[in-house]
Amino acid sequence: MNTQKNITSFFKRTVVSNTNATIGNEGNPSRVSHNDHHDEGPSKVPKIDLSNVDTINLERDPGLRPPMWFYPPEKRDEVRRAYLKMKPYQPILQSYPFDKLDSKTRRRFQSSWFDSFKDWLEYSPAQDAAFCLKCYLCSEKPNPRTDTFTRKGYKNWKKVNDGKKCAFLAHIGEGPCSPHNNAVQTIKDLLNQKGHIPHAFEEQSEEQIKRNRLRLDMPVPDFLGALGKMVDWGPFIMRNIFQVQIY
């Protein structure tokens, strides 16, 4: 009988060396690696209240992180923004393992695929599988149409460079309403929310700067004249409008 996974397994910290390397003679470009980490199947783990979410130390490895629906609804947007800020997890390893199920062709993951699908493709060193960050962030419950790239992980490498039948292209889909493209639009809407507090303050600050600059464009003599009038009319305004006694 299989032992049920515990929630703590999703948060186990794993150290993977950061190296700038290419893979053998397979033509992968050298690039800076990100912070490093397939699920043989989705775990039936009960929903747990992760009320104290530490968005600074979120699990980066897509094969080890908990499903999005484990987080409380009011915390999910915060978690999504944190993952988006960190960008897709794309570790560059000295070498990637060969597919054990494909002993004839000896295929394996290629880091050059990150360049073709840089906005969403992720790789899990722990599971030797590919994942989709956008679909993961928008997954609210198990979905057979997206589980492969959000929970199980994809590793049938021989179908990646297969022309129009490329597995990664098939994941994206042809129409604007494919699960992946729906997730992309949801992410755009999240980032464009006017109610997002830092965004609102940023807009207000820029507008205030423009107004201040317009005021500073006043010539010095005009400014001094206006200042003199304010001094002359100040006591009158205070007494008659604000009803403040000036002694």
mmCIF file of N, CA and C in Angstrom, residues 86-193:
data_model
loop_
_atom_site.group_PDB
_atom_site.id
_atom_site.type_symbol
_atom_site.label_atom_id
_atom_site.label_comp_id
_atom_site.label_asym_id
_atom_site.label_seq_id
_atom_site.Cartn_x
_atom_site.Cartn_y
_atom_site.Cartn_z
ATOM 1 N N MET A 86 9.342 35.924 -9.168
ATOM 2 C CA MET A 86 10.528 35.067 -9.254
ATOM 3 C C MET A 86 10.738 34.509 -10.659
ATOM 4 N N LYS A 87 9.656 34.520 -11.473
ATOM 5 C CA LYS A 87 9.694 34.021 -12.854
ATOM 6 C C LYS A 87 9.782 32.492 -12.877
ATOM 7 N N PRO A 88 9.560 31.898 -14.067
ATOM 8 C CA PRO A 88 9.574 30.428 -14.165
ATOM 9 C C PRO A 88 10.893 29.835 -13.671
ATOM 10 N N TYR A 89 10.794 28.687 -13.048
ATOM 11 C CA TYR A 89 11.960 28.001 -12.495
ATOM 12 C C TYR A 89 12.665 27.240 -13.619
ATOM 13 N N GLN A 90 13.814 27.735 -14.041
ATOM 14 C CA GLN A 90 14.506 27.181 -15.208
ATOM 15 C C GLN A 90 15.982 26.924 -14.880
ATOM 16 N N PRO A 91 16.259 25.908 -14.073
ATOM 17 C CA PRO A 91 17.643 25.613 -13.687
ATOM 18 C C PRO A 91 18.460 25.058 -14.852
ATOM 19 N N ILE A 92 19.680 25.529 -14.977
ATOM 20 C CA ILE A 92 20.610 25.017 -15.975
ATOM 21 C C ILE A 92 21.549 24.045 -15.270
ATOM 22 N N LEU A 93 21.444 22.775 -15.597
ATOM 23 C CA LEU A 93 22.241 21.747 -14.941
ATOM 24 C C LEU A 93 23.430 21.341 -15.811
ATOM 25 N N GLN A 94 24.432 20.773 -15.162
ATOM 26 C CA GLN A 94 25.586 20.258 -15.900
ATOM 27 C C GLN A 94 25.137 19.205 -16.903
ATOM 28 N N SER A 95 24.172 18.375 -16.505
ATOM 29 C CA SER A 95 23.588 17.378 -17.405
ATOM 30 C C SER A 95 22.220 16.993 -16.878
ATOM 31 N N TYR A 96 21.319 16.665 -17.785
ATOM 32 C CA TYR A 96 19.976 16.214 -17.431
ATOM 33 C C TYR A 96 19.914 14.700 -17.626
ATOM 34 N N PRO A 97 19.159 13.998 -16.779
ATOM 35 C CA PRO A 97 19.108 12.530 -16.893
ATOM 36 C C PRO A 97 18.425 12.068 -18.171
ATOM 37 N N PHE A 98 18.884 10.936 -18.697
ATOM 38 C CA PHE A 98 18.252 10.348 -19.868
ATOM 39 C C PHE A 98 16.937 9.697 -19.477
ATOM 40 N N ASP A 99 16.014 9.639 -20.441
ATOM 41 C CA ASP A 99 14.715 9.015 -20.220
ATOM 42 C C ASP A 99 14.904 7.505 -20.053
ATOM 43 N N LYS A 100 14.549 6.984 -18.893
ATOM 44 C CA LYS A 100 14.723 5.560 -18.613
ATOM 45 C C LYS A 100 13.788 4.688 -19.448
ATOM 46 N N LEU A 101 12.667 5.263 -19.891
ATOM 47 C CA LEU A 101 11.699 4.490 -20.670
ATOM 48 C C LEU A 101 12.013 4.513 -22.165
ATOM 49 N N ASP A 102 13.020 5.246 -22.563
ATOM 50 C CA ASP A 102 13.365 5.369 -23.980
ATOM 51 C C ASP A 102 14.850 5.050 -24.148
ATOM 52 N N SER A 103 15.185 3.782 -23.963
ATOM 53 C CA SER A 103 16.585 3.367 -23.980
ATOM 54 C C SER A 103 17.199 3.392 -25.373
ATOM 55 N N LYS A 104 16.363 3.384 -26.427
ATOM 56 C CA LYS A 104 16.880 3.339 -27.792
ATOM 57 C C LYS A 104 17.389 4.709 -28.250
ATOM 58 N N THR A 105 16.566 5.730 -28.083
ATOM 59 C CA THR A 105 16.934 7.061 -28.577
ATOM 60 C C THR A 105 17.704 7.892 -27.562
ATOM 61 N N ARG A 106 17.640 7.493 -26.280
ATOM 62 C CA ARG A 106 18.385 8.188 -25.240
ATOM 63 C C ARG A 106 18.108 9.690 -25.258
ATOM 64 N N ARG A 107 16.880 10.063 -25.064
ATOM 65 C CA ARG A 107 16.500 11.476 -25.061
ATOM 66 C C ARG A 107 16.473 12.014 -23.638
ATOM 67 N N ARG A 108 16.595 13.338 -23.528
ATOM 68 C CA ARG A 108 16.522 13.984 -22.225
ATOM 69 C C ARG A 108 16.126 15.442 -22.396
ATOM 70 N N PHE A 109 15.825 16.076 -21.290
ATOM 71 C CA PHE A 109 15.413 17.480 -21.311
ATOM 72 C C PHE A 109 16.551 18.342 -21.846
ATOM 73 N N GLN A 110 16.168 19.388 -22.594
ATOM 74 C CA GLN A 110 17.151 20.304 -23.168
ATOM 75 C C GLN A 110 16.931 21.722 -22.632
ATOM 76 N N SER A 111 17.980 22.344 -22.125
ATOM 77 C CA SER A 111 17.839 23.698 -21.577
ATOM 78 C C SER A 111 17.502 24.721 -22.655
ATOM 79 N N SER A 112 17.790 24.407 -23.918
ATOM 80 C CA SER A 112 17.466 25.335 -25.008
ATOM 81 C C SER A 112 15.959 25.525 -25.148
ATOM 82 N N TRP A 113 15.174 24.590 -24.613
ATOM 83 C CA TRP A 113 13.713 24.730 -24.670
ATOM 84 C C TRP A 113 13.241 25.923 -23.850
ATOM 85 N N PHE A 114 14.009 26.305 -22.850
ATOM 86 C CA PHE A 114 13.645 27.477 -22.055
ATOM 87 C C PHE A 114 13.565 28.727 -22.926
ATOM 88 N N ASP A 115 14.432 28.820 -23.924
ATOM 89 C CA ASP A 115 14.428 29.995 -24.797
ATOM 90 C C ASP A 115 13.179 30.051 -25.661
ATOM 91 N N SER A 116 12.649 28.894 -26.036
ATOM 92 C CA SER A 116 11.458 28.839 -26.891
ATOM 93 C C SER A 116 10.175 29.053 -26.106
ATOM 94 N N PHE A 117 10.187 28.697 -24.822
ATOM 95 C CA PHE A 117 8.981 28.816 -23.996
ATOM 96 C C PHE A 117 9.355 29.483 -22.670
ATOM 97 N N LYS A 118 10.041 30.614 -22.772
ATOM 98 C CA LYS A 118 10.625 31.277 -21.604
ATOM 99 C C LYS A 118 9.602 31.800 -20.607
ATOM 100 N N ASP A 119 8.376 32.095 -21.059
ATOM 101 C CA ASP A 119 7.390 32.725 -20.180
ATOM 102 C C ASP A 119 6.680 31.749 -19.248
ATOM 103 N N TRP A 120 6.766 30.445 -19.532
ATOM 104 C CA TRP A 120 5.991 29.517 -18.705
ATOM 105 C C TRP A 120 6.668 28.183 -18.415
ATOM 106 N N LEU A 121 7.598 27.748 -19.256
ATOM 107 C CA LEU A 121 8.191 26.421 -19.089
ATOM 108 C C LEU A 121 9.073 26.350 -17.846
ATOM 109 N N GLU A 122 8.880 25.303 -17.050
ATOM 110 C CA GLU A 122 9.684 25.061 -15.861
ATOM 111 C C GLU A 122 10.204 23.621 -15.887
ATOM 112 N N TYR A 123 11.292 23.404 -15.160
ATOM 113 C CA TYR A 123 11.851 22.048 -15.069
ATOM 114 C C TYR A 123 12.070 21.689 -13.607
ATOM 115 N N SER A 124 11.713 20.452 -13.251
ATOM 116 C CA SER A 124 11.900 19.964 -11.892
ATOM 117 C C SER A 124 13.053 18.971 -11.849
ATOM 118 N N PRO A 125 14.189 19.342 -11.252
ATOM 119 C CA PRO A 125 15.283 18.385 -11.092
ATOM 120 C C PRO A 125 14.880 17.205 -10.209
ATOM 121 N N ALA A 126 14.016 17.451 -9.237
ATOM 122 C CA ALA A 126 13.605 16.389 -8.327
ATOM 123 C C ALA A 126 12.802 15.309 -9.036
ATOM 124 N N GLN A 127 11.999 15.691 -10.035
ATOM 125 C CA GLN A 127 11.144 14.738 -10.735
ATOM 126 C C GLN A 127 11.565 14.522 -12.188
ATOM 127 N N ASP A 128 12.555 15.233 -12.682
ATOM 128 C CA ASP A 128 12.972 15.174 -14.083
ATOM 129 C C ASP A 128 11.754 15.308 -14.984
ATOM 130 N N ALA A 129 11.055 16.410 -14.851
ATOM 131 C CA ALA A 129 9.816 16.626 -15.603
ATOM 132 C C ALA A 129 9.614 18.109 -15.860
ATOM 133 N N ALA A 130 8.810 18.401 -16.883
ATOM 134 C CA ALA A 130 8.500 19.783 -17.260
ATOM 135 C C ALA A 130 7.137 20.180 -16.720
ATOM 136 N N PHE A 131 7.014 21.468 -16.364
ATOM 137 C CA PHE A 131 5.769 21.998 -15.818
ATOM 138 C C PHE A 131 5.472 23.352 -16.453
ATOM 139 N N CYS A 132 4.249 23.839 -16.231
ATOM 140 C CA CYS A 132 3.831 25.151 -16.731
ATOM 141 C C CYS A 132 3.498 26.057 -15.550
ATOM 142 N N LEU A 133 4.243 27.139 -15.386
ATOM 143 C CA LEU A 133 4.011 28.051 -14.270
ATOM 144 C C LEU A 133 2.645 28.713 -14.366
ATOM 145 N N LYS A 134 2.259 29.200 -15.548
ATOM 146 C CA LYS A 134 0.998 29.923 -15.698
ATOM 147 C C LYS A 134 -0.195 29.042 -15.326
ATOM 148 N N CYS A 135 -0.199 27.801 -15.817
ATOM 149 C CA CYS A 135 -1.317 26.894 -15.520
ATOM 150 C C CYS A 135 -1.326 26.502 -14.042
ATOM 151 N N TYR A 136 -0.139 26.356 -13.449
ATOM 152 C CA TYR A 136 -0.074 26.039 -12.026
ATOM 153 C C TYR A 136 -0.690 27.148 -11.191
ATOM 154 N N LEU A 137 -0.344 28.386 -11.501
ATOM 155 C CA LEU A 137 -0.838 29.512 -10.714
ATOM 156 C C LEU A 137 -2.346 29.670 -10.813
ATOM 157 N N CYS A 138 -2.938 29.232 -11.915
ATOM 158 C CA CYS A 138 -4.380 29.404 -12.117
ATOM 159 C C CYS A 138 -5.174 28.145 -11.815
ATOM 160 N N SER A 139 -4.527 27.106 -11.324
ATOM 161 C CA SER A 139 -5.247 25.867 -11.013
ATOM 162 C C SER A 139 -5.928 25.989 -9.658
ATOM 163 N N GLU A 140 -7.243 25.895 -9.658
ATOM 164 C CA GLU A 140 -8.031 26.018 -8.433
ATOM 165 C C GLU A 140 -8.487 24.658 -7.906
ATOM 166 N N LYS A 141 -8.375 23.622 -8.738
ATOM 167 C CA LYS A 141 -8.762 22.262 -8.355
ATOM 168 C C LYS A 141 -8.165 21.297 -9.369
ATOM 169 N N PRO A 142 -8.120 19.993 -9.045
ATOM 170 C CA PRO A 142 -7.585 19.026 -10.011
ATOM 171 C C PRO A 142 -8.342 19.098 -11.330
ATOM 172 N N ASN A 143 -7.606 19.106 -12.430
ATOM 173 C CA ASN A 143 -8.209 19.198 -13.754
ATOM 174 C C ASN A 143 -7.450 18.277 -14.707
ATOM 175 N N PRO A 144 -8.102 17.214 -15.206
ATOM 176 C CA PRO A 144 -7.421 16.266 -16.098
ATOM 177 C C PRO A 144 -6.812 16.935 -17.324
ATOM 178 N N ARG A 145 -7.350 18.086 -17.740
ATOM 179 C CA ARG A 145 -6.854 18.755 -18.950
ATOM 180 C C ARG A 145 -5.525 19.476 -18.704
ATOM 181 N N THR A 146 -5.236 19.791 -17.474
ATOM 182 C CA THR A 146 -4.005 20.538 -17.178
ATOM 183 C C THR A 146 -3.112 19.861 -16.142
ATOM 184 N N ASP A 147 -3.557 18.760 -15.549
ATOM 185 C CA ASP A 147 -2.783 18.113 -14.487
ATOM 186 C C ASP A 147 -1.375 17.711 -14.921
ATOM 187 N N THR A 148 -1.220 17.350 -16.191
ATOM 188 C CA THR A 148 0.091 16.896 -16.657
ATOM 189 C C THR A 148 1.155 17.960 -16.450
ATOM 190 N N PHE A 149 0.805 19.223 -16.710
ATOM 191 C CA PHE A 149 1.787 20.299 -16.595
ATOM 192 C C PHE A 149 1.672 21.076 -15.285
ATOM 193 N N THR A 150 0.780 20.668 -14.394
ATOM 194 C CA THR A 150 0.650 21.370 -13.117
ATOM 195 C C THR A 150 0.945 20.477 -11.921
ATOM 196 N N ARG A 151 0.677 19.166 -12.030
ATOM 197 C CA ARG A 151 0.842 18.278 -10.879
ATOM 198 C C ARG A 151 1.724 17.068 -11.176
ATOM 199 N N LYS A 152 1.467 16.402 -12.305
ATOM 200 C CA LYS A 152 2.189 15.165 -12.606
ATOM 201 C C LYS A 152 3.569 15.421 -13.202
ATOM 202 N N GLY A 153 3.640 16.400 -14.099
ATOM 203 C CA GLY A 153 4.889 16.672 -14.798
ATOM 204 C C GLY A 153 4.961 15.917 -16.116
ATOM 205 N N TYR A 154 5.515 16.580 -17.126
ATOM 206 C CA TYR A 154 5.626 15.967 -18.459
ATOM 207 C C TYR A 154 7.079 15.587 -18.733
ATOM 208 N N LYS A 155 7.289 14.353 -19.247
ATOM 209 C CA LYS A 155 8.662 13.914 -19.494
ATOM 210 C C LYS A 155 8.800 13.000 -20.706
ATOM 211 N N ASN A 156 7.846 13.036 -21.616
ATOM 212 C CA ASN A 156 7.959 12.261 -22.852
ATOM 213 C C ASN A 156 8.733 13.100 -23.867
ATOM 214 N N TRP A 157 10.049 13.177 -23.687
ATOM 215 C CA TRP A 157 10.879 14.122 -24.424
ATOM 216 C C TRP A 157 10.867 13.916 -25.931
ATOM 217 N N LYS A 158 10.627 12.706 -26.398
ATOM 218 C CA LYS A 158 10.658 12.467 -27.846
ATOM 219 C C LYS A 158 9.523 13.175 -28.576
ATOM 220 N N LYS A 159 8.508 13.629 -27.842
ATOM 221 C CA LYS A 159 7.390 14.336 -28.463
ATOM 222 C C LYS A 159 7.522 15.856 -28.381
ATOM 223 N N VAL A 160 8.636 16.337 -27.873
ATOM 224 C CA VAL A 160 8.802 17.784 -27.758
ATOM 225 C C VAL A 160 9.192 18.392 -29.098
ATOM 226 N N ASN A 161 10.235 17.927 -29.703
ATOM 227 C CA ASN A 161 10.650 18.429 -31.021
ATOM 228 C C ASN A 161 10.019 17.579 -32.115
ATOM 229 N N ASP A 162 8.712 17.655 -32.221
ATOM 230 C CA ASP A 162 7.970 16.825 -33.175
ATOM 231 C C ASP A 162 7.127 17.697 -34.092
ATOM 232 N N GLY A 163 7.712 18.806 -34.557
ATOM 233 C CA GLY A 163 7.002 19.693 -35.471
ATOM 234 C C GLY A 163 5.715 20.231 -34.879
ATOM 235 N N LYS A 164 4.653 20.176 -35.666
ATOM 236 C CA LYS A 164 3.356 20.669 -35.216
ATOM 237 C C LYS A 164 2.773 19.816 -34.090
ATOM 238 N N LYS A 165 3.303 18.604 -33.923
ATOM 239 C CA LYS A 165 2.822 17.716 -32.864
ATOM 240 C C LYS A 165 3.610 17.895 -31.567
ATOM 241 N N CYS A 166 4.439 18.907 -31.531
ATOM 242 C CA CYS A 166 5.241 19.175 -30.331
ATOM 243 C C CYS A 166 4.350 19.243 -29.101
ATOM 244 N N ALA A 167 4.717 18.509 -28.069
ATOM 245 C CA ALA A 167 3.895 18.445 -26.862
ATOM 246 C C ALA A 167 3.737 19.804 -26.194
ATOM 247 N N PHE A 168 4.766 20.639 -26.243
ATOM 248 C CA PHE A 168 4.675 21.955 -25.623
ATOM 249 C C PHE A 168 3.733 22.867 -26.402
ATOM 250 N N LEU A 169 3.762 22.769 -27.735
ATOM 251 C CA LEU A 169 2.829 23.549 -28.555
ATOM 252 C C LEU A 169 1.405 23.057 -28.346
ATOM 253 N N ALA A 170 1.245 21.736 -28.212
ATOM 254 C CA ALA A 170 -0.084 21.172 -27.963
ATOM 255 C C ALA A 170 -0.620 21.648 -26.621
ATOM 256 N N HIS A 171 0.274 21.817 -25.656
ATOM 257 C CA HIS A 171 -0.157 22.325 -24.347
ATOM 258 C C HIS A 171 -0.677 23.753 -24.461
ATOM 259 N N ILE A 172 0.003 24.576 -25.224
ATOM 260 C CA ILE A 172 -0.450 25.962 -25.409
ATOM 261 C C ILE A 172 -1.810 25.993 -26.079
ATOM 262 N N GLY A 173 -2.009 25.162 -27.103
ATOM 263 C CA GLY A 173 -3.287 25.127 -27.808
ATOM 264 C C GLY A 173 -3.335 26.135 -28.937
ATOM 265 N N GLU A 174 -4.253 25.918 -29.860
ATOM 266 C CA GLU A 174 -4.356 26.792 -31.031
ATOM 267 C C GLU A 174 -5.286 27.981 -30.812
ATOM 268 N N GLY A 175 -6.360 27.798 -30.085
ATOM 269 C CA GLY A 175 -7.335 28.866 -29.902
ATOM 270 C C GLY A 175 -7.062 29.715 -28.682
ATOM 271 N N PRO A 176 -7.661 30.901 -28.616
ATOM 272 C CA PRO A 176 -7.461 31.805 -27.475
ATOM 273 C C PRO A 176 -8.097 31.301 -26.188
ATOM 274 N N CYS A 177 -8.976 30.310 -26.295
ATOM 275 C CA CYS A 177 -9.691 29.820 -25.114
ATOM 276 C C CYS A 177 -9.170 28.474 -24.625
ATOM 277 N N SER A 178 -7.965 28.108 -25.035
ATOM 278 C CA SER A 178 -7.376 26.875 -24.513
ATOM 279 C C SER A 178 -7.092 27.065 -23.027
ATOM 280 N N PRO A 179 -7.014 25.994 -22.228
ATOM 281 C CA PRO A 179 -6.730 26.154 -20.800
ATOM 282 C C PRO A 179 -5.471 26.982 -20.537
ATOM 283 N N HIS A 180 -4.436 26.767 -21.344
ATOM 284 C CA HIS A 180 -3.194 27.522 -21.138
ATOM 285 C C HIS A 180 -3.387 29.003 -21.436
ATOM 286 N N ASN A 181 -4.016 29.309 -22.569
ATOM 287 C CA ASN A 181 -4.217 30.717 -22.930
ATOM 288 C C ASN A 181 -5.190 31.409 -21.985
ATOM 289 N N ASN A 182 -6.140 30.669 -21.450
ATOM 290 C CA ASN A 182 -7.017 31.239 -20.423
ATOM 291 C C ASN A 182 -6.205 31.604 -19.185
ATOM 292 N N ALA A 183 -5.256 30.742 -18.832
ATOM 293 C CA ALA A 183 -4.401 31.022 -17.677
ATOM 294 C C ALA A 183 -3.536 32.249 -17.930
ATOM 295 N N VAL A 184 -3.015 32.380 -19.140
ATOM 296 C CA VAL A 184 -2.193 33.543 -19.490
ATOM 297 C C VAL A 184 -2.996 34.827 -19.334
ATOM 298 N N GLN A 185 -4.253 34.817 -19.796
ATOM 299 C CA GLN A 185 -5.094 36.010 -19.682
ATOM 300 C C GLN A 185 -5.426 36.313 -18.225
ATOM 301 N N THR A 186 -5.654 35.265 -17.445
ATOM 302 C CA THR A 186 -5.938 35.461 -16.023
ATOM 303 C C THR A 186 -4.756 36.122 -15.324
ATOM 304 N N ILE A 187 -3.552 35.709 -15.678
ATOM 305 C CA ILE A 187 -2.348 36.304 -15.094
ATOM 306 C C ILE A 187 -2.228 37.771 -15.490
ATOM 307 N N LYS A 188 -2.531 38.083 -16.742
ATOM 308 C CA LYS A 188 -2.481 39.480 -17.193
ATOM 309 C C LYS A 188 -3.477 40.331 -16.412
ATOM 310 N N ASP A 189 -4.691 39.800 -16.218
ATOM 311 C CA ASP A 189 -5.705 40.534 -15.460
ATOM 312 C C ASP A 189 -5.249 40.761 -14.022
ATOM 313 N N LEU A 190 -4.590 39.767 -13.447
ATOM 314 C CA LEU A 190 -4.100 39.895 -12.078
ATOM 315 C C LEU A 190 -3.069 41.014 -11.971
ATOM 316 N N LEU A 191 -2.149 41.057 -12.910
ATOM 317 C CA LEU A 191 -1.091 42.068 -12.871
ATOM 318 C C LEU A 191 -1.595 43.461 -13.211
ATOM 319 N N ASN A 192 -2.727 43.542 -13.899
ATOM 320 C CA ASN A 192 -3.269 44.843 -14.299
ATOM 321 C C ASN A 192 -4.353 45.356 -13.362
ATOM 322 N N GLN A 193 -4.587 44.667 -12.273
ATOM 323 C CA GLN A 193 -5.632 45.088 -11.343
ATOM 324 C C GLN A 193 -5.329 46.475 -10.803
#
